[in-house]
XYZ file of C-alpha atoms in Angstrom:
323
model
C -36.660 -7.029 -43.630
C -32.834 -5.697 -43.544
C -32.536 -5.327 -40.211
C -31.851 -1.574 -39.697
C -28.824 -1.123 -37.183
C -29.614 -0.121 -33.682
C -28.867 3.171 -32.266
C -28.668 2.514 -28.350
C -30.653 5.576 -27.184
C -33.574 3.769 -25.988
C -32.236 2.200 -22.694
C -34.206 1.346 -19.116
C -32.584 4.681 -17.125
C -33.151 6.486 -19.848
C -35.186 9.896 -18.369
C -34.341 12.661 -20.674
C -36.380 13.819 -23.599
C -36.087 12.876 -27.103
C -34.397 14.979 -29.537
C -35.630 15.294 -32.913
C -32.096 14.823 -33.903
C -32.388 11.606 -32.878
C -35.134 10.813 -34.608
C -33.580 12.809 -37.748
C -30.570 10.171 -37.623
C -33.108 6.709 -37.333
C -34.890 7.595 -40.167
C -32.116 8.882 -42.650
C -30.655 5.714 -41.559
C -33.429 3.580 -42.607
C -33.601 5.281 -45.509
C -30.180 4.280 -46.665
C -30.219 0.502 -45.475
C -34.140 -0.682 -45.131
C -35.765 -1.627 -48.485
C -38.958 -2.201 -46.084
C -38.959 1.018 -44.712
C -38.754 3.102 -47.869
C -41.496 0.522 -49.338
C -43.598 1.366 -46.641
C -42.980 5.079 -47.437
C -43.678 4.815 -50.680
C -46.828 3.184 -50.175
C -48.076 6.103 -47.710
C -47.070 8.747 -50.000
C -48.108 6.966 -53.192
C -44.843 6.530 -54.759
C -43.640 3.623 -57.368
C -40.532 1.887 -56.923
C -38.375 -0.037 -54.920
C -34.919 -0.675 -52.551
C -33.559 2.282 -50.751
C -33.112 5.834 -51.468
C -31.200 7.306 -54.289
C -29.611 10.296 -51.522
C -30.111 10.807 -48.512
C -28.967 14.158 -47.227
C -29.374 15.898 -43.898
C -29.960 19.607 -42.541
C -29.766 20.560 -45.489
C -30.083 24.882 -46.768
C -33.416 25.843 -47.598
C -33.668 27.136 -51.025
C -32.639 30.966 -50.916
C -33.698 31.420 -47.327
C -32.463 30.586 -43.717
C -32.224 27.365 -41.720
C -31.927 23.612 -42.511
C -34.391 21.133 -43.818
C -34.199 17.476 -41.731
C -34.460 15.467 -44.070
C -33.438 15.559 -47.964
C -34.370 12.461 -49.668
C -34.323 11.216 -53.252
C -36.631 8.203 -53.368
C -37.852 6.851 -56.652
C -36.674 9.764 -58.428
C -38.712 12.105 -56.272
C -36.810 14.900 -53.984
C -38.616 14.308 -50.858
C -38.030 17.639 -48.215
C -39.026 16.158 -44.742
C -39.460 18.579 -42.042
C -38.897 16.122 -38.921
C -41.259 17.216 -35.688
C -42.062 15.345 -31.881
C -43.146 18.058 -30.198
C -41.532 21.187 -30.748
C -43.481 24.825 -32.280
C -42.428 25.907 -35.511
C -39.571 27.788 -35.561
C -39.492 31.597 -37.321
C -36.224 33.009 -38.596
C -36.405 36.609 -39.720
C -40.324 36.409 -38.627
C -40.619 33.098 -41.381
C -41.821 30.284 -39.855
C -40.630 26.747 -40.881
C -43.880 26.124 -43.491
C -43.827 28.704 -45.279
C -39.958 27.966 -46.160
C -40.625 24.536 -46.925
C -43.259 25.745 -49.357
C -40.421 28.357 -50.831
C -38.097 25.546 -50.825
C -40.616 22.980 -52.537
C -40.757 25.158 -55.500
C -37.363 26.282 -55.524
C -35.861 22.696 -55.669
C -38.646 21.199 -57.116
C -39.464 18.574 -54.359
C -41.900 17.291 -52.385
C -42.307 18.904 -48.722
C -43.287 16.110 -46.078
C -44.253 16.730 -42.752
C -43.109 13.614 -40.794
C -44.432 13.754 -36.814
C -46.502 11.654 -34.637
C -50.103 11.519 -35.330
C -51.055 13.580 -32.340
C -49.116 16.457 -33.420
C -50.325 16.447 -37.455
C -53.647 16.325 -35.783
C -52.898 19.922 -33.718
C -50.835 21.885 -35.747
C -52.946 24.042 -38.390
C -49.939 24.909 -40.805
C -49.577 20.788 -41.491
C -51.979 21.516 -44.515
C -49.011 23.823 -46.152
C -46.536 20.603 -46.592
C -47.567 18.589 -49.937
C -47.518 15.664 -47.864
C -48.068 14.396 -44.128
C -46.698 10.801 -42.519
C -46.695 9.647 -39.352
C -44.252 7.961 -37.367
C -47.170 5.773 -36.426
C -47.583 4.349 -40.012
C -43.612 3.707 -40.004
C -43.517 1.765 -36.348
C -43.968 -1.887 -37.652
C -40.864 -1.532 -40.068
C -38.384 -0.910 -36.769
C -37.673 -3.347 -33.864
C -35.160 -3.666 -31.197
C -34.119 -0.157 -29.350
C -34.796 1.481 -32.561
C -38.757 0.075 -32.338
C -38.387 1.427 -28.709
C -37.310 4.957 -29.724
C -40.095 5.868 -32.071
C -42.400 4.230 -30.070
C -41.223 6.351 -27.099
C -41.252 9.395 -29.553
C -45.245 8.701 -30.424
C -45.855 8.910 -26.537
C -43.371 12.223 -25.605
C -45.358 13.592 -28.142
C -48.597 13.260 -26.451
C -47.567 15.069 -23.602
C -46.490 18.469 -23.305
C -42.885 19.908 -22.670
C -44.113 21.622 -19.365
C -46.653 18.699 -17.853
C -44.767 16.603 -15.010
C -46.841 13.697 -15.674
C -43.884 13.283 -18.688
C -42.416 10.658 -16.361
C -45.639 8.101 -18.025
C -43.119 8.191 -21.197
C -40.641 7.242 -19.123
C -42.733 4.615 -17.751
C -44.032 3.190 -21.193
C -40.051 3.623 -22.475
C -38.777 1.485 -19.564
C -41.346 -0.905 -19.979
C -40.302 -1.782 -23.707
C -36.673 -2.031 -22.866
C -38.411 -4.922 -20.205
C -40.170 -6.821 -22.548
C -37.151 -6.562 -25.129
C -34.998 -7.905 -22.915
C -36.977 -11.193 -21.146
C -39.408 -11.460 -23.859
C -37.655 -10.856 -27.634
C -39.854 -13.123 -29.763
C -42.893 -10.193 -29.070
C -42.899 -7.225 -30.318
C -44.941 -4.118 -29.864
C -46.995 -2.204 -32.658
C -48.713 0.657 -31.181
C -49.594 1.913 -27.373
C -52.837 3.604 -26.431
C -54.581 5.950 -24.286
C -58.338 4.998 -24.090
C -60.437 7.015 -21.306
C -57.488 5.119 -18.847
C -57.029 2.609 -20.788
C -53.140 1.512 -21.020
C -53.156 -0.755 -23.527
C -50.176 -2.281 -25.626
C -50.933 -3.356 -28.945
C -48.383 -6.423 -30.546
C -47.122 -6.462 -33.636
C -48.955 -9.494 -34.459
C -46.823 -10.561 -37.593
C -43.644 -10.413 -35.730
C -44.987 -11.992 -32.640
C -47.186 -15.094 -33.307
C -47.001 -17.479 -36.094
C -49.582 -17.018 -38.347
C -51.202 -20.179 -39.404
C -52.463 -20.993 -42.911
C -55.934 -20.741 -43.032
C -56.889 -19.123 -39.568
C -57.953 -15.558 -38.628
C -55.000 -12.677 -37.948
C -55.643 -12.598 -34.506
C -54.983 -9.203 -32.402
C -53.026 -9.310 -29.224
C -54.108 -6.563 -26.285
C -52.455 -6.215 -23.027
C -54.282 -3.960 -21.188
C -52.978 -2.720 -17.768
C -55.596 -1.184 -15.904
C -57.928 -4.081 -16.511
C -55.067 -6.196 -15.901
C -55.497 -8.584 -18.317
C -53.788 -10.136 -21.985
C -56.382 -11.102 -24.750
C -55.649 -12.852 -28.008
C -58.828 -11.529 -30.204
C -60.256 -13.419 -33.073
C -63.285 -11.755 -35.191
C -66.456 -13.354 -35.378
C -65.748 -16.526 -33.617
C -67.476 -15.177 -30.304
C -70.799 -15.779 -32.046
C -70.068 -19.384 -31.335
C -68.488 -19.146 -28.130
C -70.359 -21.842 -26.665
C -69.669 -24.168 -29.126
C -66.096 -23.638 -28.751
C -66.175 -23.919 -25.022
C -67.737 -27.504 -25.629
C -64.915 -28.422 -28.250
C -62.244 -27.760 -25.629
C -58.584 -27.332 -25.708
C -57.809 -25.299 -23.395
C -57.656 -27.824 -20.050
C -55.025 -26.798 -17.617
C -54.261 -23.373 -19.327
C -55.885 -20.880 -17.146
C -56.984 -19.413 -20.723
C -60.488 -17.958 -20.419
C -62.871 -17.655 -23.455
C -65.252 -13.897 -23.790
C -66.907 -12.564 -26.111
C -65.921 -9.001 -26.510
C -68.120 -5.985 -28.057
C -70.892 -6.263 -30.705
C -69.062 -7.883 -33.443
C -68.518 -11.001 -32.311
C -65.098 -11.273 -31.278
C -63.629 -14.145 -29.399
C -60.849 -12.940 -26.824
C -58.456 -15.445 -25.576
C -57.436 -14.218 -22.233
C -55.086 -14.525 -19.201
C -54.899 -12.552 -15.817
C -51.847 -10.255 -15.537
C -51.095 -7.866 -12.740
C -52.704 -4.852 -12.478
C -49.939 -1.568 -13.682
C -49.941 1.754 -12.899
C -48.354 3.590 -15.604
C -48.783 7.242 -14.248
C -45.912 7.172 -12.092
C -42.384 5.228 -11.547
C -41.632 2.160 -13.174
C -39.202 0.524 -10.869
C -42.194 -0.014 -8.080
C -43.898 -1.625 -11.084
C -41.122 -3.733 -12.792
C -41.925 -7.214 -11.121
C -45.416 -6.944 -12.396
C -44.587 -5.497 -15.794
C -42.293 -8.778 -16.010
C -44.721 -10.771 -15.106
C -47.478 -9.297 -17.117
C -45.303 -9.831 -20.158
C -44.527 -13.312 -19.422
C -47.969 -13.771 -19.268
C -48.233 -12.591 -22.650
C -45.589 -14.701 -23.900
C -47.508 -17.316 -22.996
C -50.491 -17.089 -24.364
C -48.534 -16.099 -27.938
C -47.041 -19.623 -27.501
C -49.998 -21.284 -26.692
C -51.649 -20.283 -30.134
C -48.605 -20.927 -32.135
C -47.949 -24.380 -30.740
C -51.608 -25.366 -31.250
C -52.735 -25.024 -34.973
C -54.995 -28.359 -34.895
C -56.967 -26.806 -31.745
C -57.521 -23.765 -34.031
C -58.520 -25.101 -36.722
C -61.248 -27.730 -35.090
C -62.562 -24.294 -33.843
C -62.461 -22.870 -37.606
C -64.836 -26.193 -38.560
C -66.632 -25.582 -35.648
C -67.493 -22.061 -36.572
C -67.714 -23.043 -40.057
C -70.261 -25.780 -39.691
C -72.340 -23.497 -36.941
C -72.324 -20.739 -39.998
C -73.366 -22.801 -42.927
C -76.172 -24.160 -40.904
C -77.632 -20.787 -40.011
């Protein structure tokens, strides 16, 4: 991918809200430079084509009526009007809230009215059903990396949490803690962070973080905070778990071998230290580091061991065709 130029916003002391603005400015950027990115759009909104947009435009008139639309994009010949949102309510000027003149601007200039956000917010807001389209910073993450990656991704959790509540200092927290890992680990790279009944987990971007070996299982990389560990997850290969255990490898490691859930999964895991995200980071900083070394590790340990793997893959294979 082109890689799309950083913006600097998404540094460790950073403590102040996002702006929309901001995010207005990453994506108009990445639709100007990123071939990836506006792939990736097109393949959410169902769009042909490739390369980068035609025009990009921003706060742009609405057609005939007050206020700016975000984003005005010509991709693939189609006038895309984005409508850019983290957190915010609609906004009414002269009692007409921001939907209904997107829809008057849709028909006006003939376009397409999108209704970018986080998927938390398309979820809540009724009036999403007006735009043509909806897209989610979410399904855009895996096309950014660096402080822009860090940005959106801190975006996505802002969102989740409203203006008012003072436990905003946990996007902070999770905004800190990927300027960390960008910094002493850069060959991992996060996809996606959850909130699971307490559950603090951080999902990798697999593709960008592990080498993925002809012939193997994509794996899935979890570190979980609260249970304070890092598993590498492979599907299916836990039915055999035994056998593996038996075939060996993984002398001297400290790697552990589970099966997780009713699917069969295998999870490759490693202690880390136990996080609390729900307050400061700096009391939790040497164990973030540590946690994410930790995770570095076991990423290297499966891309520096292909021949392990794939004795496992024949062992599974072998157990399979004999059932």
């Amino acid at each position: 991918m082109n890689h799309i130029p950083t913006h600097g916003h998404a540094t460790e002391d950073r403590q102040l809200r996002i702006r929309e603005r901001e995010i207005d400015d990453l994506f108009a950027k990445a639709f100007q430079t990123s071939p990836e990115f506006c792939n990736r759009v097109r393949e959410c909104l169902g769009l042909s084509g490739s390369g980068v947009a035609n025009h990009v435009g921003t706060q742009q008139v609405h057609f005939e009526d007050s206020g700016t639309i975000d984003l005005d994009v010509i991709l693939s010949s189609e006038r895309l009007l984005i409508e850019n949102k983290i957190s915010a309510y609609w906004s009414h000027v002269n009692g007409v809230a921001q939907p209904e003149r997107y829809v008057r601007s849709g028909a006006g200039y003939s376009g397409t009215t999108v209704l970018l956000a986080p998927r938390s917010y398309l979820r809540k807001s009724v009036k999403a059903a007006m735009f043509d389209k909806t897209l989610s910073y979410e399904s855009l993450l895996s096309e950014f990396s660096g402080p822009d990656y860090d940005l959106l991704a801190a975006a996505i959790d802002q969102a989740e949490v409203p203006p008012e509540n003072p436990s905003d200092v946990q996007t902070a927290f999770f905004q800190s803690f990927g300027a960390l890992r960008a910094r002493i680990a850069p060959q991992i790279t996060e996809k996606k962070r959850d909130r699971n009944k307490g559950s603090h987990t951080v999902h990798l971007d697999v593709p960008k973080s592990l080498t993925l070996h002809a012939g193997l299982p994509k794996p899935k990389v979890f570190l979980q905070f609260v249970e304070a560990n890092v598993k590498l997850m492979i599907p299916k290969w836990g039915w055999h778990i035994t056998e593996i255990q038996r075939a060996g490898g993984l002398e001297n490691t400290g790697i552990a071998l589970r099966q997780v859930g009713r699917v069969g999964t295998l999870a490759l895991q490693l202690p880390t230290p136990p996080i609390n995200c729900k307050g400061p980071f700096e009391p939790e900083r040497e164990r973030a580091a540590e946690a994410i070394m930790t995770t570095g590790r076991l990423c290297k340990w499966w891309d520096n061991n292909p021949d392990i793997l794939q004795h496992w893959q024949q062992v599974v294979e072998r157990l399979s065709h004999d059932a």
